[in-house]
Coordinates of C-alpha atoms and ligand atoms in Angstrom, one line a residue:
M1 CA 11.2 -36.5 55.3
T2 CA 11.0 -37.2 51.7
D3 CA 13.9 -38.2 49.5
A4 CA 13.9 -37.0 46.1
S5 CA 13.5 -40.5 44.8
E6 CA 10.3 -40.9 46.6
L7 CA 8.4 -37.9 45.0
P8 CA 5.9 -38.7 42.3
E9 CA 7.5 -38.9 38.7
D10 CA 6.5 -35.4 37.5
T11 CA 7.8 -33.8 40.6
A12 CA 11.2 -35.5 40.5
Y13 CA 11.6 -34.2 37.0
E14 CA 11.2 -30.9 37.1
S15 CA 14.9 -29.9 37.5
N16 CA 14.5 -27.6 34.9
N17 CA 18.0 -27.1 33.6
L18 CA 16.6 -25.0 30.8
E19 CA 19.6 -24.3 28.5
F20 CA 17.3 -24.3 25.2
M21 CA 17.9 -20.6 24.3
T22 CA 19.6 -19.2 21.5
E23 CA 22.6 -17.1 22.0
E24 CA 21.3 -14.4 19.6
P25 CA 20.3 -11.1 21.2
I26 CA 16.5 -10.8 21.7
D27 CA 14.7 -8.1 19.5
P28 CA 14.9 -4.5 21.2
Q29 CA 11.2 -3.7 21.6
R30 CA 9.8 -2.0 24.5
L31 CA 8.7 -3.8 27.4
V32 CA 5.3 -3.2 28.5
V33 CA 4.5 -4.9 31.9
I34 CA 1.0 -5.2 33.0
S35 CA 0.2 -6.6 36.5
N36 CA -2.5 -6.0 39.1
R37 CA -0.2 -3.6 41.4
L38 CA 2.4 -1.3 40.3
P39 CA 5.5 -1.8 42.2
V40 CA 4.8 1.3 44.6
A41 CA 1.4 1.7 46.6
L42 CA -0.1 5.1 47.4
K43 CA -1.2 5.7 50.7
K44 CA -2.9 8.7 52.6
V45 CA -0.7 9.5 55.9
E46 CA -2.0 12.5 58.1
G47 CA -3.9 13.9 55.0
R48 CA -0.7 13.8 52.8
W49 CA -0.4 11.0 49.9
K50 CA 2.8 9.2 50.2
L51 CA 4.5 6.4 48.2
T52 CA 5.5 3.3 49.6
P53 CA 7.4 0.1 47.8
G54 CA 5.3 -2.7 47.3
S55 CA 6.4 -6.4 48.5
G56 CA 5.9 -9.8 47.5
G57 CA 7.2 -12.0 44.5
L58 CA 6.1 -10.2 41.5
V59 CA 7.6 -7.1 42.6
S60 CA 11.1 -8.5 43.7
A61 CA 11.3 -10.3 40.3
M62 CA 10.3 -7.9 37.8
A63 CA 11.5 -4.3 39.5
P64 CA 15.2 -5.0 38.9
V65 CA 14.4 -6.4 35.5
L66 CA 12.4 -2.6 34.4
R67 CA 15.1 -0.9 36.6
D68 CA 17.6 -2.7 34.0
R69 CA 15.8 -2.6 30.7
G70 CA 13.7 0.4 30.9
G71 CA 10.0 0.4 29.5
T72 CA 6.6 0.4 31.1
W73 CA 4.5 -0.7 33.9
I74 CA 1.0 -0.7 34.0
G75 CA -1.0 -1.4 37.4
W76 CA -3.4 -0.5 40.1
T77 CA -1.7 2.4 42.8
G78 CA -3.8 0.2 45.8
T79 CA -6.2 3.1 46.4
S80 CA -9.5 4.3 44.9
G81 CA -10.5 8.3 44.2
D82 CA -8.1 10.7 43.0
V83 CA -4.3 10.4 43.6
D84 CA -1.6 12.7 43.8
K85 CA 0.1 12.2 40.5
S86 CA 3.0 14.0 40.8
L87 CA 4.6 11.2 43.4
I88 CA 4.0 8.6 40.6
T89 CA 5.8 11.1 37.7
D90 CA 8.6 11.6 40.4
F91 CA 9.1 7.9 41.0
S92 CA 9.2 7.3 36.9
R93 CA 12.0 9.9 36.7
N94 CA 14.1 8.2 39.1
A95 CA 13.2 4.4 38.5
G96 CA 14.1 4.7 34.7
Y97 CA 11.0 3.4 33.6
D98 CA 7.2 4.8 33.5
L99 CA 4.3 4.0 35.6
R100 CA 1.1 4.2 34.4
P101 CA -1.7 3.7 37.0
V102 CA -5.1 2.0 36.3
P103 CA -7.3 4.1 38.2
L104 CA -10.2 1.7 40.4
E105 CA -13.3 2.3 42.0
E106 CA -14.0 1.1 45.4
E107 CA -17.0 -1.1 44.0
E108 CA -14.5 -2.8 41.4
V109 CA -11.8 -3.4 43.9
R110 CA -14.0 -5.2 46.0
G111 CA -15.4 -7.5 43.2
F112 CA -12.4 -8.0 41.1
Y113 CA -9.6 -7.9 43.6
Q114 CA -10.8 -9.1 46.9
G115 CA -13.6 -11.0 45.3
F116 CA -13.0 -12.9 41.9
S117 CA -9.0 -12.8 42.1
N118 CA -8.7 -13.5 46.1
E119 CA -11.9 -15.4 47.0
I120 CA -12.2 -17.6 43.8
I121 CA -8.8 -18.0 41.5
W122 CA -6.4 -17.7 44.7
P123 CA -8.0 -20.6 46.6
L124 CA -8.9 -22.6 44.0
F125 CA -5.7 -22.4 42.2
H126 CA -3.7 -23.4 45.2
G127 CA -5.8 -26.3 45.6
F128 CA -8.3 -25.0 48.3
Q129 CA -11.7 -25.5 46.9
S130 CA -13.6 -25.3 50.2
R131 CA -12.1 -21.7 50.7
C132 CA -13.8 -20.6 47.4
N133 CA -17.0 -18.1 47.5
F134 CA -18.0 -18.7 43.9
E135 CA -20.0 -15.4 44.0
P136 CA -21.8 -14.8 40.5
N137 CA -21.4 -11.0 40.8
Y138 CA -17.5 -11.2 40.7
W139 CA -17.2 -12.3 37.5
H140 CA -18.7 -8.9 35.8
D141 CA -16.2 -6.9 37.8
Y142 CA -13.5 -9.4 36.9
L143 CA -14.4 -8.8 33.0
T144 CA -14.7 -4.7 33.7
V145 CA -11.3 -4.3 35.5
N146 CA -9.4 -6.6 32.9
R147 CA -11.1 -4.6 30.1
K148 CA -9.7 -1.1 31.8
F149 CA -6.2 -2.6 32.0
A150 CA -6.4 -3.7 28.3
E151 CA -7.7 -0.2 27.4
Q152 CA -4.6 1.3 29.3
A153 CA -2.3 -1.2 27.5
Q154 CA -3.9 -0.3 23.8
A155 CA -3.3 3.3 24.7
V156 CA 0.3 3.4 26.0
S157 CA 2.0 0.6 23.8
G158 CA 3.3 0.8 20.2
P159 CA 3.0 -1.8 17.3
G160 CA 6.4 -3.1 18.4
D161 CA 6.2 -3.5 21.9
Y162 CA 6.1 -6.7 23.8
I163 CA 2.7 -6.6 26.0
W164 CA 3.7 -8.8 28.9
V165 CA 0.8 -9.7 31.5
H166 CA 1.6 -11.1 34.9
D167 CA -0.8 -13.3 37.1
Y168 CA -4.2 -14.5 37.6
H169 CA -5.8 -10.9 38.3
L170 CA -5.3 -10.4 34.7
M171 CA -6.0 -13.7 32.7
H172 CA -8.5 -11.9 30.7
V173 CA -6.5 -8.9 29.0
A174 CA -5.8 -10.4 25.8
W175 CA -9.3 -11.5 25.0
W176 CA -10.1 -7.7 25.4
L177 CA -7.1 -6.5 23.6
R178 CA -8.2 -8.9 20.7
Q179 CA -11.6 -7.5 20.9
M180 CA -10.1 -3.8 20.4
G181 CA -8.3 -4.8 17.1
C182 CA -4.8 -5.4 18.8
R183 CA -2.4 -7.7 17.4
R184 CA 0.6 -7.3 19.3
N185 CA 2.6 -9.8 20.7
L186 CA 1.0 -10.9 23.9
G187 CA 2.9 -13.0 26.8
F188 CA 1.2 -13.9 30.0
F189 CA 3.2 -15.6 33.1
L190 CA 1.0 -17.2 35.9
H191 CA 3.0 -16.7 39.0
I192 CA 0.7 -19.1 41.2
P193 CA 0.0 -22.9 40.4
F194 CA -2.1 -24.2 37.6
P195 CA -4.4 -26.7 39.3
P196 CA -5.2 -30.1 38.0
V197 CA -8.2 -30.8 35.6
D198 CA -10.6 -32.1 38.5
I199 CA -10.1 -28.9 40.5
F200 CA -10.3 -26.4 37.6
V201 CA -13.6 -27.6 36.3
T202 CA -15.5 -26.6 39.5
L203 CA -15.0 -23.0 38.4
P204 CA -18.2 -21.7 36.8
W205 CA -16.4 -19.9 34.2
R206 CA -13.8 -22.3 33.3
A207 CA -14.4 -22.7 29.6
K208 CA -14.2 -18.6 29.3
I209 CA -10.9 -18.5 31.2
I210 CA -9.1 -21.2 29.2
Q211 CA -10.5 -19.0 25.9
A212 CA -9.2 -15.9 27.3
L213 CA -5.7 -17.6 27.9
L214 CA -5.3 -19.1 24.5
E215 CA -5.5 -15.5 23.1
F216 CA -2.0 -14.8 24.3
D217 CA 0.8 -15.8 22.0
L218 CA 2.9 -17.3 25.2
V219 CA 1.6 -18.4 28.2
G220 CA 4.1 -19.3 30.9
F221 CA 4.2 -21.5 34.1
H222 CA 6.6 -22.1 36.6
T223 CA 6.6 -25.7 36.3
Y224 CA 6.1 -28.7 34.1
R225 CA 3.3 -29.9 36.3
D226 CA 1.6 -26.6 35.8
R227 CA 1.9 -26.5 32.5
R228 CA 0.7 -30.2 31.8
N229 CA -2.3 -29.3 34.3
F230 CA -3.1 -26.6 31.6
I231 CA -2.8 -28.5 28.4
Q232 CA -5.2 -31.3 30.1
C233 CA -7.7 -28.3 30.8
V234 CA -7.5 -27.2 27.4
N235 CA -7.7 -30.6 25.9
L236 CA -10.9 -31.0 28.0
F237 CA -12.9 -27.9 26.5
N238 CA -11.3 -28.3 23.1
P239 CA -11.2 -31.7 22.0
G240 CA -9.7 -31.0 18.8
A241 CA -6.7 -29.1 20.4
K242 CA -3.2 -30.6 19.0
T243 CA -0.1 -30.1 21.1
R244 CA 3.2 -30.1 19.2
G245 CA 6.6 -29.9 20.5
R246 CA 8.7 -31.7 23.0
G247 CA 10.9 -29.3 24.8
P248 CA 9.9 -26.8 27.5
V249 CA 8.1 -24.8 25.1
V250 CA 5.2 -26.2 23.2
T251 CA 2.6 -25.0 20.7
L252 CA -1.2 -25.6 21.2
T253 CA -3.3 -25.1 18.4
V254 CA -7.2 -25.0 18.9
G255 CA -8.8 -24.3 15.6
E256 CA -7.1 -21.4 13.8
R257 CA -5.3 -20.0 16.6
T258 CA -1.8 -21.5 18.1
T259 CA -0.6 -20.4 21.3
R260 CA 2.9 -21.2 22.8
V261 CA 3.0 -22.6 26.2
G262 CA 5.9 -23.1 28.3
F263 CA 7.6 -23.6 31.7
F264 CA 10.1 -21.0 33.1
P265 CA 10.8 -21.2 36.6
I266 CA 11.5 -17.9 38.1
G267 CA 14.6 -16.9 39.6
I268 CA 15.9 -14.2 41.9
D269 CA 18.3 -11.4 41.7
Y270 CA 21.3 -13.4 42.9
K271 CA 24.2 -11.0 42.8
A272 CA 21.9 -8.2 44.5
F273 CA 21.2 -10.8 47.4
S274 CA 24.6 -12.3 48.1
D275 CA 26.3 -8.9 47.5
T276 CA 24.0 -7.4 50.1
A277 CA 24.3 -10.4 52.6
R278 CA 28.3 -9.9 52.8
K279 CA 27.8 -6.1 53.4
K280 CA 29.6 -5.0 56.8
S281 CA 26.5 -3.3 58.1
V282 CA 24.2 -6.6 57.4
V283 CA 27.0 -9.1 58.9
E284 CA 26.9 -6.9 61.9
E285 CA 23.2 -6.7 62.3
A286 CA 23.1 -10.6 61.6
H287 CA 25.5 -10.9 64.6
E288 CA 23.3 -8.5 66.6
F289 CA 20.3 -11.1 65.9
Q290 CA 22.5 -13.9 66.9
R291 CA 23.4 -12.5 70.3
A292 CA 20.0 -11.1 71.1
L293 CA 18.8 -15.1 70.7
R294 CA 22.0 -15.9 72.6
K295 CA 23.5 -18.0 69.8
R296 CA 20.7 -20.5 69.7
T297 CA 20.3 -22.1 66.5
I298 CA 17.8 -19.7 64.6
I299 CA 15.0 -21.4 62.4
L300 CA 13.5 -18.8 60.0
G301 CA 10.1 -18.4 58.6
V302 CA 9.0 -15.2 56.3
D303 CA 5.9 -15.4 54.5
R304 CA 3.0 -13.3 53.7
L305 CA -0.1 -13.6 55.7
D306 CA -1.6 -16.2 53.6
Y307 CA -3.1 -19.9 54.5
S308 CA -1.3 -21.4 51.5
K309 CA 1.7 -20.7 53.4
G310 CA 1.1 -23.2 55.9
I311 CA 2.5 -21.0 59.1
P312 CA -0.1 -22.7 61.7
E313 CA 1.2 -26.1 60.3
R314 CA 4.8 -25.2 60.8
F315 CA 4.0 -23.8 64.2
E316 CA 2.4 -27.5 65.1
A317 CA 5.5 -29.0 63.5
I318 CA 7.8 -26.9 66.0
R319 CA 5.5 -28.0 69.0
E320 CA 6.1 -31.4 67.6
T321 CA 9.8 -30.9 67.4
L322 CA 10.1 -29.6 71.2
K323 CA 7.8 -32.4 72.3
R324 CA 9.3 -35.4 70.7
Y325 CA 12.9 -34.2 71.3
P326 CA 13.0 -32.2 74.6
E327 CA 16.4 -32.1 74.3
L328 CA 16.1 -29.2 71.7
I329 CA 14.0 -27.0 74.4
G330 CA 16.3 -24.0 74.8
K331 CA 18.5 -24.8 71.9
I332 CA 16.3 -24.0 69.0
S333 CA 13.9 -20.9 68.5
L334 CA 11.9 -20.0 65.2
V335 CA 11.7 -16.5 64.1
Q336 CA 8.6 -16.0 62.1
V337 CA 8.0 -13.0 60.3
V338 CA 4.5 -12.7 58.9
V339 CA 4.0 -9.7 56.6
P340 CA 0.6 -8.1 56.8
S341 CA -1.4 -9.1 53.3
R342 CA -5.1 -8.8 52.4
E343 CA -5.8 -7.6 55.7
E344 CA -9.2 -6.5 54.4
V345 CA -10.4 -10.2 53.5
G346 CA -12.3 -12.0 56.4
E347 CA -10.2 -15.2 56.1
Y348 CA -6.7 -13.6 56.4
K349 CA -8.2 -12.0 59.6
A350 CA -9.2 -15.3 61.3
L351 CA -5.7 -16.9 60.2
K352 CA -3.8 -13.8 61.8
D353 CA -6.0 -14.7 64.9
E354 CA -5.2 -18.2 64.7
I355 CA -1.5 -17.7 64.3
E356 CA -1.3 -15.4 67.3
R357 CA -3.6 -18.1 69.4
L358 CA -0.8 -20.7 68.5
V359 CA 2.2 -18.6 69.4
G360 CA 0.9 -18.0 72.4
E361 CA 0.1 -21.6 73.3
I362 CA 3.5 -23.1 72.0
N363 CA 5.0 -20.2 73.9
G364 CA 3.0 -20.7 76.9
E365 CA 4.3 -24.4 77.0
F366 CA 7.9 -24.2 76.3
T367 CA 9.2 -20.8 77.1
R368 CA 11.8 -21.3 80.1
P369 CA 13.9 -18.4 81.8
G370 CA 15.8 -16.6 79.0
Y371 CA 14.2 -18.9 76.4
I372 CA 11.4 -18.4 74.1
P373 CA 10.8 -21.1 71.5
I374 CA 8.8 -18.8 68.6
H375 CA 9.7 -15.0 68.2
Y376 CA 7.0 -13.6 66.2
Q377 CA 6.7 -10.6 64.3
Y378 CA 3.9 -9.1 62.3
R379 CA 5.5 -6.6 60.1
S380 CA 7.2 -5.9 57.1
L381 CA 10.9 -5.8 57.3
G382 CA 13.2 -3.6 55.5
R383 CA 15.4 -5.3 52.6
E384 CA 18.7 -5.2 54.9
E385 CA 17.0 -6.4 57.7
L386 CA 15.7 -9.2 55.8
I387 CA 18.9 -10.4 54.3
A388 CA 20.6 -10.0 58.0
Y389 CA 17.7 -12.4 59.0
Y390 CA 18.5 -14.8 56.1
R391 CA 22.0 -14.7 57.2
A392 CA 21.5 -15.3 60.9
A393 CA 19.6 -18.0 60.5
S394 CA 21.1 -21.5 60.4
M395 CA 18.2 -22.9 59.2
A396 CA 15.4 -21.8 56.9
L397 CA 11.4 -23.3 57.2
V398 CA 9.7 -22.9 53.9
T399 CA 6.7 -24.8 54.0
P400 CA 4.0 -23.7 51.9
L401 CA 0.9 -26.1 51.5
R402 CA 0.9 -25.3 47.8
D403 CA 3.0 -22.5 46.1
G404 CA 4.1 -21.3 42.6
M405 CA 7.7 -21.3 43.1
N406 CA 8.6 -19.5 46.5
L407 CA 11.4 -16.9 46.3
V408 CA 12.1 -16.5 50.0
A409 CA 13.7 -20.4 49.8
K410 CA 16.2 -18.9 46.9
E411 CA 17.0 -15.7 48.4
Y412 CA 17.9 -17.8 51.6
C413 CA 20.1 -19.7 49.7
A414 CA 21.5 -16.8 48.1
C415 CA 22.4 -15.2 51.5
N416 CA 23.4 -18.0 53.6
P417 CA 26.1 -20.2 52.4
S418 CA 25.9 -22.9 55.5
G419 CA 22.2 -22.8 56.3
V420 CA 19.9 -25.8 55.9
L421 CA 16.8 -25.2 53.7
F422 CA 13.9 -27.4 54.5
L423 CA 11.5 -27.1 51.7
S424 CA 7.9 -28.1 51.1
E425 CA 7.6 -30.8 48.3
F426 CA 4.5 -28.4 46.9
A427 CA 6.4 -25.4 46.4
G428 CA 7.6 -24.9 42.9
A429 CA 11.0 -24.2 44.1
A430 CA 11.3 -27.9 45.2
A431 CA 11.9 -29.1 41.5
Q432 CA 15.1 -27.0 41.5
L433 CA 16.2 -27.2 44.9
Q434 CA 15.4 -30.9 45.5
N435 CA 19.4 -31.3 44.9
G436 CA 20.2 -29.7 48.4
A437 CA 17.2 -29.2 50.3
L438 CA 15.4 -31.3 52.9
L439 CA 12.0 -31.8 51.2
V440 CA 9.2 -32.3 53.8
N441 CA 5.4 -32.4 53.3
P442 CA 4.4 -29.6 55.1
Y443 CA 1.0 -31.6 56.2
D444 CA 3.2 -34.3 58.4
V445 CA 4.1 -32.3 61.3
V446 CA 5.8 -35.7 62.6
G447 CA 8.1 -35.6 59.1
V448 CA 9.0 -32.1 59.6
A449 CA 10.3 -32.6 63.3
K450 CA 12.1 -35.2 62.2
A451 CA 13.9 -33.2 59.8
I452 CA 14.5 -30.4 62.2
H453 CA 16.1 -33.0 64.6
R454 CA 18.2 -34.4 61.4
A455 CA 19.4 -30.9 60.7
Y456 CA 20.4 -30.1 64.0
H457 CA 23.0 -33.1 64.2
M458 CA 23.9 -32.7 60.8
E459 CA 27.6 -32.6 59.9
K460 CA 28.9 -29.4 58.5
A461 CA 30.2 -30.9 55.6
E462 CA 26.8 -32.1 54.6
R463 CA 25.1 -28.8 55.0
S464 CA 27.7 -26.9 53.0
Q465 CA 27.8 -29.7 50.1
R466 CA 23.9 -29.3 50.0
M467 CA 23.9 -25.6 50.4
R468 CA 26.6 -25.2 47.6
K469 CA 24.6 -27.2 45.0
M470 CA 21.3 -25.0 45.6
R471 CA 23.3 -21.9 45.5
E472 CA 24.9 -23.1 42.1
T473 CA 21.4 -23.4 40.8
V474 CA 20.0 -20.2 42.3
R475 CA 22.8 -18.6 40.9
K476 CA 22.5 -19.8 37.3
Y477 CA 19.1 -19.5 36.8
H478 CA 18.7 -15.9 38.2
I479 CA 15.8 -13.2 37.4
F480 CA 17.2 -11.9 34.1
W481 CA 17.7 -15.5 32.8
W482 CA 14.3 -15.9 33.6
V483 CA 13.2 -12.6 31.7
D484 CA 15.4 -13.7 28.9
S485 CA 14.1 -17.1 28.6
F486 CA 10.5 -15.8 28.4
L487 CA 11.1 -13.3 26.0
R488 CA 13.1 -15.4 23.7
A489 CA 10.1 -17.7 23.7
G490 CA 8.0 -14.8 23.2
F491 CA 9.8 -13.5 20.0
G492 CA 11.7 -16.8 18.6
R493 CA 9.8 -17.1 15.3
T494 CA 9.5 -20.9 14.9
L495 CA 9.6 -23.6 17.3
D496 CA 12.8 -24.8 16.0
D497 CA 14.4 -21.9 17.7
F498 CA 14.2 -24.0 20.9
P499 CA 16.1 -27.4 21.0
Q500 CA 14.1 -30.5 21.9
E501 CA 16.0 -31.9 24.9
M502 CA 17.4 -30.1 27.8
T503 CA 20.4 -31.0 29.8
G504 CA 19.4 -34.0 32.0
V505 CA 15.5 -33.9 30.9
H506 CA 14.5 -35.4 27.9
F507 CA 10.6 -35.1 26.7
A508 CA 9.0 -38.4 24.8
S509 CA 5.9 -37.8 23.7
E510 CA 3.9 -35.1 21.9
M511 CA 2.6 -34.0 25.5
G512 CA 6.0 -33.3 26.7
E513 CA 5.4 -36.3 29.4
P514 CA 9.2 -36.5 30.6
H515 CA 10.8 -40.1 31.2
E516 CA 14.4 -41.2 32.7
Ligands
GDG601 C1 3.9 -14.9 44.3 C2 3.6 -16.5 44.3 C3 6.1 -17.0 43.6 C4 8.7 -11.1 51.9 N1 8.8 -10.4 53.3 C5 9.4 -9.4 53.6 C6 9.8 -9.3 52.1 N2 9.4 -10.4 51.5 C7 9.5 -10.6 50.0 C8 10.6 -11.6 49.8 C9 10.2 -12.4 48.6 C10 8.6 -11.9 48.3 O1 8.6 -11.2 49.3 C11 7.7 -13.0 48.8 O2 7.9 -13.9 47.7 P1 7.1 -15.4 47.7 O3 7.6 -15.9 46.0 O4 7.8 -16.3 48.9 O5 5.4 -15.4 47.9 P2 4.4 -14.4 46.7 O6 4.3 -13.3 47.6 O7 3.4 -15.0 47.4 O8 4.5 -14.5 45.5 C12 4.8 -17.2 44.4 C13 6.0 -15.7 43.3 O9 4.8 -14.7 43.2 C14 6.8 -15.0 42.0 O10 6.7 -15.6 41.1 O11 7.2 -17.4 43.7 O12 4.9 -18.9 44.3 O13 3.0 -16.8 45.4 O14 10.9 -11.8 47.6 O15 11.7 -11.4 50.0 N3 10.6 -8.2 51.6 C15 10.9 -7.2 52.5 N4 10.5 -7.4 53.7 C16 9.9 -8.3 54.2 O16 9.4 -8.4 55.4 N5 11.8 -6.2 52.0

């Protein structure tokens, strides 16, 4: 268990109390959102096309925003070849915003999505260098597909629109748009971490990626640390680069070009989650789950299948807990939901096998009549079912090895007023939730086991007090605040629109290094 005061300085400082925005309404431009996937996927089931809602952090974050404001969402449908467009048109009509699919060939999906995005950028940016497959041909597909997205954006947007590109699959879109002569205001948000310079420099296309990102007018990250890493990389490849400003948004000038660079910790639709968690049907379902587990302490884990989420390490921590504290055998159960993801990538299949082997092993060791230590589910839950689990679980184990933010941590807080949150120091969310979470190093299984033991015996008053603080933060910095903050930083005319200080966080130097 790590106390906030023991954290490295930059981690401890990311408390992100970002009250830097002006109160004036933002310009009413139309919002054009671009992401790799649309918020829905098309699938052929028994010869007929079906539309299924997408899952994952980006969809959870952006779908309510476009529903609220209207606009256009450009993305891939998740399938190749001809698709039934009428389903997409019907969806657009009901959703209140337009969907514009970008068709991709199977070969392109292989090189751009499975290859460059998921075999290079994802592992590298999460710090898993040894998992990278730096296949030179992937780069070509990455560029080709980014150009397709740029062409679609150019075709469907008007001069006053704000084009907001999301995530690591599409870091080259602005570069292409500029090549096409587009002078529109372009924003980019990275949902995953930006790596430290010594990791980033191993990328064979490092200088090109930096150059491409600087073609955006605003580049946003979740945390101060990600932004710092990015600025250091820009400086390495552009020794004359100048950073100005001291707040959460600074400007970076390289030659003739100036780009704003900021950190904006993403939030959730707090009200929607907390309201649903209080619905009668959800409360009853939560009781159902508790009864099924015979009122044992439920510890919840919910993650996409991904090595960055630290699922095997979490299982080892549960094994360690039951070994170290045998009195907890029969008292605590981990309910682990693993949502299928990227199953076509070999490494993910291997991870699934590893997870299932560990479940078998640990359950084999500690199962007793009427007691199973790990309840493992490999499926996607319905939204209300997920919220019922959040409500039923007295504790949530959110222990990624590295994570841009981690929305599950915030959703749990919104849904469970008396729960205990164990949170990895290496999740972006730790910067905001360290005031109430039990911060853990996910690699330290003994440390996690001690934290579980401590939480099991924690007084009710301490639990509630910790959770109250976290709920306050999650409630205040919700998803609409995040969108608003980003758009204000994108539209604000000068940096003077942003005060140099934020409540509780002061920026001392040009580089924005925080000090107490
Ligand atoms: C990326 C970054 C960053 C999960 N299982 C089910 C389900 N979910 C929803 C959760 C949550 C989302 O998926 C997962 O979000 P995370 O933030 O935890 O993780 P990533 O998908 O990796 O997201 C991440 C995020 O982007 C946003 O910027 O926080 O760091 O990696 O919203 O509720 N939803 C349903 N059933 C499930 O079984 N309905």
